[in-house]
Short mmCIF file of C-alpha atoms in Angstrom, two decimals:
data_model
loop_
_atom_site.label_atom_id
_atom_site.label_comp_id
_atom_site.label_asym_id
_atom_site.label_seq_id
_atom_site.Cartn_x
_atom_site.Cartn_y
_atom_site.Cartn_z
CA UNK A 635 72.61 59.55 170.25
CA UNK A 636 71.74 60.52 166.82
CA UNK A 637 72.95 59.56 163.46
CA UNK A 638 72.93 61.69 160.23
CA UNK A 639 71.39 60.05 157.00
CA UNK A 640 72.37 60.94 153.59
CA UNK A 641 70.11 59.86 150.77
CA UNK A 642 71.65 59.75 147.55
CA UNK A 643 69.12 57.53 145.65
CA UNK A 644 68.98 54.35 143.77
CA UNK A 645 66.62 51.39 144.12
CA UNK A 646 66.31 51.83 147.50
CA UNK A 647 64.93 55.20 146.74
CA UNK A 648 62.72 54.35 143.95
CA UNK A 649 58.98 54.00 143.60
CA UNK A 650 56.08 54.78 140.74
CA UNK A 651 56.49 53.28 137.59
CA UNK A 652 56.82 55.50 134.58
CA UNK A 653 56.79 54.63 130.96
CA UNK A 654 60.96 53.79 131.34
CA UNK A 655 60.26 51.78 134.04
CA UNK A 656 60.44 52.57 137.89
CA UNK A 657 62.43 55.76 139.02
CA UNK A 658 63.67 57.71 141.83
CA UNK A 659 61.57 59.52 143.87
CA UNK A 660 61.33 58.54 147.59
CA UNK A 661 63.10 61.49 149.82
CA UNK A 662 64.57 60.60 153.35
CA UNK A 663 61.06 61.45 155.30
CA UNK A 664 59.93 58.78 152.32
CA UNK A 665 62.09 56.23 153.14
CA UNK A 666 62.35 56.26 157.12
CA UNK A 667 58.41 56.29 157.31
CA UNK A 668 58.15 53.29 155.39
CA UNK A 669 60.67 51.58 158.02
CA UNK A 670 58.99 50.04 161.30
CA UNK A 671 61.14 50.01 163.88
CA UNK A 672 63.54 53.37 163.10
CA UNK A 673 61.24 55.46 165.28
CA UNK A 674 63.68 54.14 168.27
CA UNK A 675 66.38 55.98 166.56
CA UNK A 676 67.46 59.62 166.40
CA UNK A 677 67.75 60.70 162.48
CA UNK A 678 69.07 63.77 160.88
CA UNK A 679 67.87 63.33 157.32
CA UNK A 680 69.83 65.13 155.15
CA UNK A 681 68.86 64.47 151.22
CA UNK A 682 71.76 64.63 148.42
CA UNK A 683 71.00 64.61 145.12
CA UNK A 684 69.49 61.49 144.00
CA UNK A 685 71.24 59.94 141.40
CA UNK A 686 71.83 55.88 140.11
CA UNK A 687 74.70 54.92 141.48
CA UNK A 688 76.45 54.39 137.85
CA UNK A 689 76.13 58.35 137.47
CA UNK A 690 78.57 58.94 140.94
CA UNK A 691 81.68 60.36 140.40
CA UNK A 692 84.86 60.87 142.90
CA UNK A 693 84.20 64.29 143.65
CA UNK A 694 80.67 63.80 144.71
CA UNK A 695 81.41 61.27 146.97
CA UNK A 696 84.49 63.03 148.60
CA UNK A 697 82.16 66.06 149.24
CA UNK A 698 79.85 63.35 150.53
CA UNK A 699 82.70 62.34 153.00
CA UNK A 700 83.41 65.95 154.34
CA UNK A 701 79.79 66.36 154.79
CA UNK A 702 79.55 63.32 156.86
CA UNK A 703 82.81 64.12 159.35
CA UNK A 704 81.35 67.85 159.55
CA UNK A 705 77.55 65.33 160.99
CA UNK A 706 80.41 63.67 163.31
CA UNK A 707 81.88 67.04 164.15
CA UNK A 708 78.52 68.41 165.10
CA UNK A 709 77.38 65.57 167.30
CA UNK A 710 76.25 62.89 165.32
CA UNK A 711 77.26 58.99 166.65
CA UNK A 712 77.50 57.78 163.26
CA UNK A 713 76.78 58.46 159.32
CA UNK A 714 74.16 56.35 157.25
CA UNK A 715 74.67 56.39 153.31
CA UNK A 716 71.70 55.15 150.93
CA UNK A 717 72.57 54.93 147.54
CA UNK A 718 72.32 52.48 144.44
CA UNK A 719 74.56 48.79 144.94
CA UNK A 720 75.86 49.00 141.37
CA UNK A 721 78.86 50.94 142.20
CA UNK A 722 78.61 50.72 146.35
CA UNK A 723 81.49 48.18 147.05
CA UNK A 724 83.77 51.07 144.84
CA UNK A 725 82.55 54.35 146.58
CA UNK A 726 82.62 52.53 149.68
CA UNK A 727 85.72 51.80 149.64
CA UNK A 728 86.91 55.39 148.31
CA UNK A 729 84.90 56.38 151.58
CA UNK A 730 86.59 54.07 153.69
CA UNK A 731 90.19 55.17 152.32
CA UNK A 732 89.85 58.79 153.62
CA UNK A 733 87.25 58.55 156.33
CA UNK A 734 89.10 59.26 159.53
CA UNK A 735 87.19 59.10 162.42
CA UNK A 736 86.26 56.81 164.97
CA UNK A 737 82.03 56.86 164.49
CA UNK A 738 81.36 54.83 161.88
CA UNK A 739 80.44 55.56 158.22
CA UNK A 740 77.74 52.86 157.24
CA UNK A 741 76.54 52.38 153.33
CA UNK A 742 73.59 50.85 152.50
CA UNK A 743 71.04 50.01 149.75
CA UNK A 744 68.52 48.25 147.88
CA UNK A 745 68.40 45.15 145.23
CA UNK A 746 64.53 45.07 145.18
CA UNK A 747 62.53 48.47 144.15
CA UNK A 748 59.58 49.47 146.89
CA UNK A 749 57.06 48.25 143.73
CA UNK A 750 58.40 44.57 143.96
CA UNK A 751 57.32 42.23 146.67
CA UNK A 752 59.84 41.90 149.70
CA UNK A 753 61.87 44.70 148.76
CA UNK A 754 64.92 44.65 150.72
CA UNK A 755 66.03 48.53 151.31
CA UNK A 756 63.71 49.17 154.78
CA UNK A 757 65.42 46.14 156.36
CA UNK A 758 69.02 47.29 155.19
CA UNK A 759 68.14 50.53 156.11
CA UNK A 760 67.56 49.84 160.01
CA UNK A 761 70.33 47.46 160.34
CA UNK A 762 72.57 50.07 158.72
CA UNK A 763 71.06 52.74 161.13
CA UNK A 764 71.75 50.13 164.40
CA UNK A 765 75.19 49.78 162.91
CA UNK A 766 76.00 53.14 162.57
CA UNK A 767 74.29 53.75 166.42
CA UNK A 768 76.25 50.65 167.89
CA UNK A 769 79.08 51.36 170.07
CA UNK A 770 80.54 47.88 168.89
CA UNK A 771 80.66 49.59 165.52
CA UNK A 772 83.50 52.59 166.23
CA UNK A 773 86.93 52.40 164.85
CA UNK A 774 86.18 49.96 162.05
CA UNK A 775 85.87 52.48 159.35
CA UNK A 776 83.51 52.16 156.50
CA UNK A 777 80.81 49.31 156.74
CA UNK A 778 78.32 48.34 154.55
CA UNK A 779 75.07 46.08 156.30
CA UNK A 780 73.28 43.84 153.37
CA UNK A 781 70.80 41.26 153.88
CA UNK A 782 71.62 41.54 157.87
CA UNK A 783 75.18 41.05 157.34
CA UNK A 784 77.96 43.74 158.51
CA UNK A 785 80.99 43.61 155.77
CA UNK A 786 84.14 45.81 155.57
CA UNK A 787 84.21 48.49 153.06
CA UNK A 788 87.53 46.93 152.09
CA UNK A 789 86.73 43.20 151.36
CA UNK A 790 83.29 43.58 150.34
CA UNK A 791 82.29 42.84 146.74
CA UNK A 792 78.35 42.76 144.26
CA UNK A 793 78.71 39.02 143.45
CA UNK A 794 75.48 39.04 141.75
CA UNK A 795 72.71 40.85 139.65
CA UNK A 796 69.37 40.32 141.28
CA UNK A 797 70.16 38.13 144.84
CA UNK A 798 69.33 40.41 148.08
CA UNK A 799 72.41 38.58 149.05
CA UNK A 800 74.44 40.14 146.51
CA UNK A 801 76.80 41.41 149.23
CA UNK A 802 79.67 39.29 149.90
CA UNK A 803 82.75 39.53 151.99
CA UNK A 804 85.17 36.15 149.53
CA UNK A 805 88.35 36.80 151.57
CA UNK A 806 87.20 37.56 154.76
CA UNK A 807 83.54 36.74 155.20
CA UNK A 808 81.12 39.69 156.67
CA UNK A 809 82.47 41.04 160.20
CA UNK A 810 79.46 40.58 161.83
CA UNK A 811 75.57 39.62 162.06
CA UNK A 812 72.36 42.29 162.92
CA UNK A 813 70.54 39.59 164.82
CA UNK A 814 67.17 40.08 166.30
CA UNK A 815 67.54 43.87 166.02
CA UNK A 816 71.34 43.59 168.20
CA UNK A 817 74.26 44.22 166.19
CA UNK A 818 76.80 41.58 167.04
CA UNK A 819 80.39 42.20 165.27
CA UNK A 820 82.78 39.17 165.39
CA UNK A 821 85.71 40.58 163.90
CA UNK A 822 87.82 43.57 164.35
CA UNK A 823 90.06 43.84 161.43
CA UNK A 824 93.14 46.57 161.94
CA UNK A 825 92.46 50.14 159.78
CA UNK A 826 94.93 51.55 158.28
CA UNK A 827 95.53 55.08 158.79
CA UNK A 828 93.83 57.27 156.15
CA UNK A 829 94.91 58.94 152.97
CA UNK A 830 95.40 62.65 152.94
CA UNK A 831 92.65 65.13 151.28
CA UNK A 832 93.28 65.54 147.45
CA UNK A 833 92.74 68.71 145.26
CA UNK A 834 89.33 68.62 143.63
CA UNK A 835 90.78 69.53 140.07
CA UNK A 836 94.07 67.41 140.62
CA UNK A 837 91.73 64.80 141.07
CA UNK A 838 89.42 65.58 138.58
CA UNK A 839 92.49 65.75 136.10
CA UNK A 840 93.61 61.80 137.12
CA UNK A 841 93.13 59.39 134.75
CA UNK A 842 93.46 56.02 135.20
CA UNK A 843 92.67 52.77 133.02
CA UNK A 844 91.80 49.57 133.87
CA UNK A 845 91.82 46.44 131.28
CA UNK A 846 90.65 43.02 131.93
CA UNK A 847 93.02 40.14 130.69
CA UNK A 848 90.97 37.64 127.98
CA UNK A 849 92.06 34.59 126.72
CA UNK A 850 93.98 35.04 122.93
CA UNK A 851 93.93 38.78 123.94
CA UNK A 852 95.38 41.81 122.16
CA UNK A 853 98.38 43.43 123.70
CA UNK A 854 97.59 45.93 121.24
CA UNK A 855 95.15 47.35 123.30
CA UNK A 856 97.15 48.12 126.25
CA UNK A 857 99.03 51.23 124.14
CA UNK A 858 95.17 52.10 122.76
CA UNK A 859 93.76 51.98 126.75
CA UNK A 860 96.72 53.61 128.16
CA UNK A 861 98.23 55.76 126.16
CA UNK A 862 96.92 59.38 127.77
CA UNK A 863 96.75 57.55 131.20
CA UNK A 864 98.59 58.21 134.86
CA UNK A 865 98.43 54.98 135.42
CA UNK A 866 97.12 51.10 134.53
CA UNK A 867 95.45 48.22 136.71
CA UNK A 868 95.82 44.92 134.97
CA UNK A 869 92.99 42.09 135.79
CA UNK A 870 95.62 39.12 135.18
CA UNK A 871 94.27 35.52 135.24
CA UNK A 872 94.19 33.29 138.08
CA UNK A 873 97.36 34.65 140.58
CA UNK A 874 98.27 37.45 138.34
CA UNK A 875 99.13 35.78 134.53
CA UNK A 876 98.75 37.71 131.45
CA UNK A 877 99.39 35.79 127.91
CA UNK A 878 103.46 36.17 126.66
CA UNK A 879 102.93 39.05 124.22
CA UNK A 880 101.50 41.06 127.10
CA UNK A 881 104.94 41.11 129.05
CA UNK A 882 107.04 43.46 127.01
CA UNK A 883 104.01 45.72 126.84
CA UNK A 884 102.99 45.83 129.91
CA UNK A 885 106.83 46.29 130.74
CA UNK A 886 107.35 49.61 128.60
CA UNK A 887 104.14 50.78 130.09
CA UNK A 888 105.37 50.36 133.53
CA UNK A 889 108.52 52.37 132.76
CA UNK A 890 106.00 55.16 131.99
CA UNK A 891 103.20 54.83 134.81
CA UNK A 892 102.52 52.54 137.48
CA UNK A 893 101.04 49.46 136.39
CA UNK A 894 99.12 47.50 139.10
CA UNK A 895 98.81 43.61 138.95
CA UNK A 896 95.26 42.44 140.26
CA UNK A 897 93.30 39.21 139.42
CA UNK A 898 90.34 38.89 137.92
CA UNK A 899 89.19 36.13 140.08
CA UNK A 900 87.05 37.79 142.55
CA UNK A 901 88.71 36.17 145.26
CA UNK A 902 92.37 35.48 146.36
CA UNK A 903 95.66 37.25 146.10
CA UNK A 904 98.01 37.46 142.83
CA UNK A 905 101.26 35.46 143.80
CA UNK A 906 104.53 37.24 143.88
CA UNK A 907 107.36 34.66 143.36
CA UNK A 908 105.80 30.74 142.53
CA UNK A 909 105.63 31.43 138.63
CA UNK A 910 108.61 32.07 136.53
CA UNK A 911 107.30 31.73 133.02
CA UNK A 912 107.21 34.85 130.24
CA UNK A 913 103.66 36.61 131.72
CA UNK A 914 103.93 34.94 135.17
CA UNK A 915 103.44 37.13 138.58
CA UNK A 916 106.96 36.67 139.18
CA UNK A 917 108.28 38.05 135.55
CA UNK A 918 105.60 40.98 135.47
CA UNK A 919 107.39 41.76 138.80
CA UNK A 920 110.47 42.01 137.53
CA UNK A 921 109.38 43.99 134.98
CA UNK A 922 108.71 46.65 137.24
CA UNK A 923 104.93 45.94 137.89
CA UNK A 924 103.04 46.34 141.09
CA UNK A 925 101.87 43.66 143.35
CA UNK A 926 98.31 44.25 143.99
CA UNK A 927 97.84 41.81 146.34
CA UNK A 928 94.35 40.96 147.37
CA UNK A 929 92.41 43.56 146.19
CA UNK A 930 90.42 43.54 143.59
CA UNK A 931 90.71 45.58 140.29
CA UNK A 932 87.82 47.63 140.71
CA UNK A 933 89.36 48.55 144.27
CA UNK A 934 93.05 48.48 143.04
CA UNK A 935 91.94 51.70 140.63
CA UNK A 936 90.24 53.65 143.25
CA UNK A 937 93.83 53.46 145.40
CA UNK A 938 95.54 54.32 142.28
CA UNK A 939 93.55 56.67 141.62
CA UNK A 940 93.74 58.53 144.87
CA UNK A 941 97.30 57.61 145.33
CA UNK A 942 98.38 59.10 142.04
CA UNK A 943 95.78 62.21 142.73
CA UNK A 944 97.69 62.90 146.29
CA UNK A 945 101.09 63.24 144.26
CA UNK A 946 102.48 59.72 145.37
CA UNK A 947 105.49 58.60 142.89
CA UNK A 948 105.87 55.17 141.92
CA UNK A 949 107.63 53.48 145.52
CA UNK A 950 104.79 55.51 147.14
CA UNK A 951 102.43 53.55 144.80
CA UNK A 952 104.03 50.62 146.11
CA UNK A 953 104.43 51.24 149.49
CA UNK A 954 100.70 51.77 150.02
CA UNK A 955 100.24 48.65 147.71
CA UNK A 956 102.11 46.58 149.99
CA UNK A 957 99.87 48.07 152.97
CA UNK A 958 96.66 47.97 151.34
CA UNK A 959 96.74 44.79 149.44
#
């Protein structure tokens, strides 16, 4: 057994305080040292560059991917990420959307610096490395272990700023529990088969916008947002409602690009046929949006992304839609 850990940085990573405040400076050897218990556990530390997690960008963590199924390739029983939270639950899920092997891909981090009290990243760090060495753990994809909780990639969601329970799992709940040092996984949602590779510059060259519904809102900005775009996510209220004005908008745009539905709830799926109003699920439908189901917006635009990247037209848009949401 032995499991390959990438570091890529964030909180989990940082120590010293400097005149900005803390920063990043804890390498791999840093970080497993500090963590009683990992000595148990075969590590190949492997450091990438160390970054906040705001500064990520596609590519990086695709190369991160490939780097982590060549680990697999070579040996390794499963792939530990460390990185910042602030944008895990969306390169995460990118991860989890390509990653095709069996040995799982875990991601992990930190919400409380090593200069704090109780800081939280050695804990998720062994759980995460248990997870990723746990038999239990194959064929489940991407999972991310917080605050000794083991969520999918594709559910999971940052549901707050500070809490070292920020991790949360609203439509399914986490998979499964680290408990007492055993990793105990109570659920065994189906995968779904993974996207094909992308080009690096198509992908690089795919643009897509993402614009959060507001009450007394201006459709107005919808042509501004979109207008040198491949494509559109729309975070509708409650079950997928945007005001009137927005419908003939968001209708011309969808003759154009595909436009995804999502909520902005956090939680729950938009509806497809129980509203009939002007700006309803059902008329944004017929006006030739896509049903985005349950994921979330931030998730619906990495899909897009990648879907629109790959080449997909628009009924391959919504096929995967249909799959994925």
């Amino acid at each position: 057994m032995r499991i390959a850990l990438f570091t890529l940085g964030g909180t989990i990573a940082m120590a010293g305080t400097g005149a900005g405040g803390v920063v990043s400076r804890l390498t791999g050897a840093d970080l497993t040292a500090a963590v009683p218990g990992l000595a148990g556990i075969p590590l190949d530390v492997r450091d990438v560059e160390a970054v906040p997690s705001a500064a990520l960008a596609y590519g990086q963590i695709l190369d991160l991917v490939d780097a982590a199924g060549a680990a697999v390739a070579e040996g390794a029983t499963g792939v530990v990420v460390t990185q910042g939270t602030d944008t895990l639950e969306e390169t995460a899920y990118l991860a989890d959307l390509v990653w095709p092997h069996a040995a799982p891909l875990v991601v992990t981090g930190a919400m409380r610096n090593p200069t704090l009290a109780g800081p939280d990243g050695p804990a998720n760090l062994l759980a995460a490395a248990r997870v990723a060495a746990a038999p239990a753990a194959r064929d489940l994809g991407v999972l991310v272990p917080f605050n000794d909780e083991i969520h999918a990639a594709r559910f999971v969601r940052k549901t707050h700023s500070t809490s070292t329970a920020t991790f949360a799992s609203p439509n399914a709940g986490p998979l499964g529990h680290v408990i007492e040092g055993e990793v105990r996984l109570l659920a065994r949602p189906p995968r779904h088969a993974p996207l094909p590779p992308v080009d690096a510059d198509r992908l690089a060259a795919t643009r897509v916008a993402l614009h959060t519904v507001t009450l007394d809102d201006d459709p107005a900005l919808l042509d501004r947002l979109a207008g040198d775009r491949d494509g559109l996510v729309v975070a509708g209220f409650g079950v997928g409602h945007v005001p009137p004005a927005f419908a003939p908008v968001l209708g011309a745009l969808a003759e154009r690009m595909p436009v995804v539905l999502t909520s902005r709830t956090g939680a729950g799926s938009v509806l497809r046929d129980t509203y009939g109003a002007v700006g309803s699920e059902r008329d944004l439908r017929q006006r030739g949006l896509i049903w985005g189901g349950l994921l979330d917006p931030y998730k619906a635009k990495v899909l897009l992304r990648l879907l629109l990247a790959g080449g997909a037209g628009r009924a391959e848009v919504g096929e995967a839609f249909a799959r994925h949401g």
